[in-house]
Coordinates of C-alpha atoms in Angstrom, one line a residue:
M28 CA 0.0 0.1 0.0
S29 CA 1.6 3.2 -1.0
S30 CA 1.7 6.2 1.3
N31 CA -0.9 8.1 -0.8
T32 CA -3.4 5.3 -0.5
L33 CA -2.7 5.1 3.3
I34 CA -3.3 8.9 3.8
S35 CA -6.4 8.7 1.5
N36 CA -7.9 5.8 3.8
I37 CA -7.0 7.7 6.9
N38 CA -8.7 10.7 5.7
K39 CA -11.7 8.8 4.6
H40 CA -12.0 7.1 7.9
I41 CA -11.9 10.5 9.6
Q42 CA -14.5 12.0 7.4
E43 CA -16.8 9.0 7.9
N44 CA -16.4 9.0 11.7
F45 CA -15.9 12.6 12.2
W46 CA -18.2 13.0 15.3
L47 CA -16.7 9.8 16.9
Y48 CA -13.3 11.6 16.7
I49 CA -14.7 14.7 18.1
I50 CA -16.3 12.7 21.0
S51 CA -12.9 10.8 21.7
I52 CA -10.7 13.9 21.4
L53 CA -13.0 15.8 23.8
C54 CA -13.0 13.1 26.3
V55 CA -9.1 12.9 26.2
L56 CA -8.9 16.7 26.5
T57 CA -11.6 16.7 29.4
G58 CA -9.5 14.0 31.2
I59 CA -6.4 16.2 30.8
I60 CA -8.1 19.1 32.3
L61 CA -9.5 17.1 35.1
G62 CA -5.9 15.7 35.8
I63 CA -4.4 19.1 35.9
Y64 CA -7.0 20.6 38.4
S65 CA -6.9 17.3 40.6
V66 CA -3.2 18.2 41.6
K67 CA -4.5 21.6 42.8
Y68 CA -7.1 19.9 45.1
M69 CA -4.9 16.9 46.4
G70 CA -4.7 16.4 50.2
Q71 CA -1.4 17.4 51.7
S72 CA -0.6 13.9 52.9
E73 CA -1.0 12.4 49.4
R74 CA 0.9 15.4 48.0
N75 CA 3.9 15.0 50.2
D76 CA 4.1 11.2 49.5
L77 CA 4.1 11.9 45.7
L78 CA 6.6 14.8 46.3
N79 CA 8.9 12.5 48.1
Y80 CA 8.7 9.8 45.3
L81 CA 9.3 12.4 42.7
A82 CA 12.2 14.0 44.6
N83 CA 13.8 10.5 44.7
F84 CA 13.2 9.9 41.0
V85 CA 15.0 13.0 40.0
D86 CA 17.9 12.5 42.4
P87 CA 20.9 12.7 40.1
S88 CA 22.5 9.9 42.2
N89 CA 19.7 7.6 41.1
T90 CA 19.9 8.1 37.4
K91 CA 23.0 6.1 36.8
G92 CA 21.3 2.7 37.4
I93 CA 18.2 3.2 35.1
S94 CA 16.8 -0.2 34.1
Y95 CA 15.6 0.4 30.6
K96 CA 14.3 -3.2 30.3
A97 CA 12.2 -2.7 33.6
I98 CA 10.8 0.6 32.0
F99 CA 10.0 -1.3 28.8
L100 CA 8.2 -4.0 30.6
Q101 CA 6.2 -1.6 32.7
S102 CA 5.3 0.6 29.8
V103 CA 3.9 -2.4 27.9
K104 CA 2.0 -3.6 30.9
N105 CA 0.6 0.0 31.2
N106 CA -0.4 0.5 27.6
L107 CA -0.8 -2.6 25.6
P108 CA -3.9 -4.0 27.8
V109 CA -5.6 -0.7 27.1
I110 CA -5.6 -1.2 23.4
V111 CA -6.5 -4.9 23.7
F112 CA -9.4 -3.8 26.0
L113 CA -10.6 -1.3 23.5
W114 CA -10.5 -4.0 20.7
F115 CA -12.6 -6.2 23.0
L116 CA -15.1 -3.4 23.7
G117 CA -15.7 -2.9 20.1
L118 CA -17.0 -6.6 19.8
T119 CA -19.4 -6.2 22.9
I120 CA -22.0 -4.0 21.1
I121 CA -22.4 -2.0 24.3
G122 CA -18.8 -1.1 24.9
M123 CA -19.1 2.8 23.7
P124 CA -19.7 4.2 27.2
I125 CA -16.8 2.3 28.6
V126 CA -14.6 3.5 25.7
I127 CA -15.4 7.0 26.7
I128 CA -14.2 6.3 30.3
V129 CA -11.0 4.9 28.9
D130 CA -10.4 8.1 27.0
L131 CA -11.1 10.2 30.1
L132 CA -8.8 8.1 32.2
K133 CA -5.9 8.4 29.6
G134 CA -6.3 12.0 29.5
F135 CA -6.5 12.2 33.2
T136 CA -3.3 10.4 33.6
V137 CA -1.4 12.7 31.2
G138 CA -2.8 15.8 32.7
F139 CA -2.0 14.7 36.3
T140 CA 1.5 13.7 35.5
F141 CA 2.4 17.0 33.7
S142 CA 0.7 19.2 36.3
F143 CA 2.3 17.3 39.3
M144 CA 5.8 17.5 37.9
I145 CA 5.4 21.2 37.1
S146 CA 3.8 21.8 40.5
G147 CA 6.3 19.7 42.5
L148 CA 9.5 20.8 40.7
G149 CA 8.7 24.3 39.3
K150 CA 10.7 25.4 36.2
S151 CA 12.8 22.2 36.3
G152 CA 9.6 20.1 36.2
I153 CA 8.8 21.6 32.9
G154 CA 11.8 20.4 31.2
I155 CA 11.5 16.9 32.7
A156 CA 7.7 16.8 31.7
I157 CA 8.6 17.8 28.3
L158 CA 11.4 15.3 27.9
G159 CA 9.9 12.5 30.0
V160 CA 6.3 12.5 29.3
L161 CA 5.5 14.4 26.2
P162 CA 7.3 12.4 23.6
Q163 CA 5.7 9.0 23.9
N164 CA 2.2 10.6 24.5
I165 CA 2.5 12.2 21.1
I166 CA 2.2 8.5 19.9
Y167 CA 0.0 7.2 22.6
I168 CA -2.8 9.7 22.5
P169 CA -3.4 9.3 18.7
C170 CA -3.2 5.6 19.1
I171 CA -5.8 5.7 21.9
V172 CA -8.1 8.1 19.9
F173 CA -7.9 5.9 16.7
A174 CA -8.4 2.8 18.6
S175 CA -11.4 4.2 20.5
V176 CA -12.9 5.4 17.2
A177 CA -12.4 2.1 15.6
S178 CA -13.9 0.3 18.7
M179 CA -17.0 2.6 18.8
E180 CA -17.5 2.4 15.1
F181 CA -17.4 -1.3 15.0
S182 CA -19.6 -1.6 18.1
I183 CA -22.1 0.7 16.4
M184 CA -22.0 -1.5 13.2
L185 CA -22.8 -4.6 15.2
L186 CA -25.6 -2.8 16.9
K187 CA -27.1 -1.7 13.7
N188 CA -26.8 -5.2 12.0
K189 CA -28.4 -6.8 15.2
F190 CA -31.5 -4.6 15.0
S191 CA -31.8 -4.9 11.3
K192 CA -31.2 -8.7 11.5
Q193 CA -28.5 -8.5 8.9
W194 CA -26.1 -11.0 10.7
T195 CA -24.3 -12.9 7.9
S196 CA -21.1 -14.9 7.3
S197 CA -19.4 -11.5 6.3
I198 CA -19.3 -10.5 10.0
S199 CA -16.3 -12.9 10.4
G200 CA -14.4 -11.0 7.7
R201 CA -15.3 -7.6 9.3
I202 CA -13.9 -8.9 12.6
V203 CA -10.6 -9.9 10.8
N204 CA -10.4 -6.5 9.2
Y205 CA -11.2 -4.9 12.5
S206 CA -8.4 -7.0 14.3
V207 CA -5.8 -6.2 11.7
L208 CA -6.5 -2.5 12.3
F209 CA -5.8 -3.0 15.9
I210 CA -2.5 -4.8 15.2
I211 CA -1.4 -1.8 13.2
I212 CA -2.3 0.4 16.1
I213 CA -0.3 -1.9 18.4
V214 CA 2.7 -1.6 16.1
L215 CA 2.5 2.2 16.2
L216 CA 1.9 1.9 20.0
F217 CA 5.2 0.0 20.3
I218 CA 7.1 3.1 18.9
G219 CA 5.8 5.1 21.7
I220 CA 6.8 2.4 24.2
I221 CA 10.4 2.3 22.8
I222 CA 10.6 6.2 23.0
E223 CA 9.3 6.0 26.7
S224 CA 11.7 3.1 27.5
Y225 CA 14.9 4.1 25.9
I226 CA 14.8 7.5 24.5
A227 CA 13.0 9.7 27.0
P228 CA 14.9 8.3 30.1
Y229 CA 18.2 9.0 28.3
F230 CA 17.4 12.7 27.8
V231 CA 15.8 12.9 31.3
K232 CA 18.9 11.5 32.8
N233 CA 21.1 13.8 31.0
L234 CA 18.9 16.8 31.9
I235 CA 19.0 15.9 35.6
N236 CA 22.6 15.4 35.6
S237 CA 23.2 18.6 34.0
M238 CA 21.0 20.5 36.7
G239 CA 22.8 18.7 39.5
S240 CA 20.0 19.0 41.8
V241 CA 16.4 19.7 41.1
T242 CA 14.6 22.4 43.1
K243 CA 11.6 24.3 42.8

């Protein structure tokens, strides 16, 4: 498949599911905003615990023994099940409300992480957040949005077919195409996982070492 054909198919998919994309993007953005504001209203005890963890994380003496493999495995554990879960929801007919919740939670996680790093570390936290959180989420968020739309689209299709009693043998072919689409999304997701596991920690480590100590 040529790049022009791929771009054409993506544009067609966006046009055909425009409102589903709007819903998914708005849910992610809403989650980000909620995550940002949740930091402001955290209890002092929880805030202190997280600040102590964050201070330990950005201690220059702790950056020499970074286990990239451990980060990779944790990143896979955190992200791959989400995509698989979205795939499953698309097959359940009634999965659309849960897909929306998944989008909200993903946005909340990103917003909370950014906000807390900046709130806890001040100007230093901006650089750490940009290098340590932003790069992989440039991949993760589009993957989540695309997977969410595909899941909702397939769920709606199944629902329409069920009510119109158009269940045929062709449904198995559609499930195969639907699953192949998610395999492509997973491949793209692993680009973000590699960035999070091997590239972002390298830049964060160098930033922390160059700052010596991180203070607000």
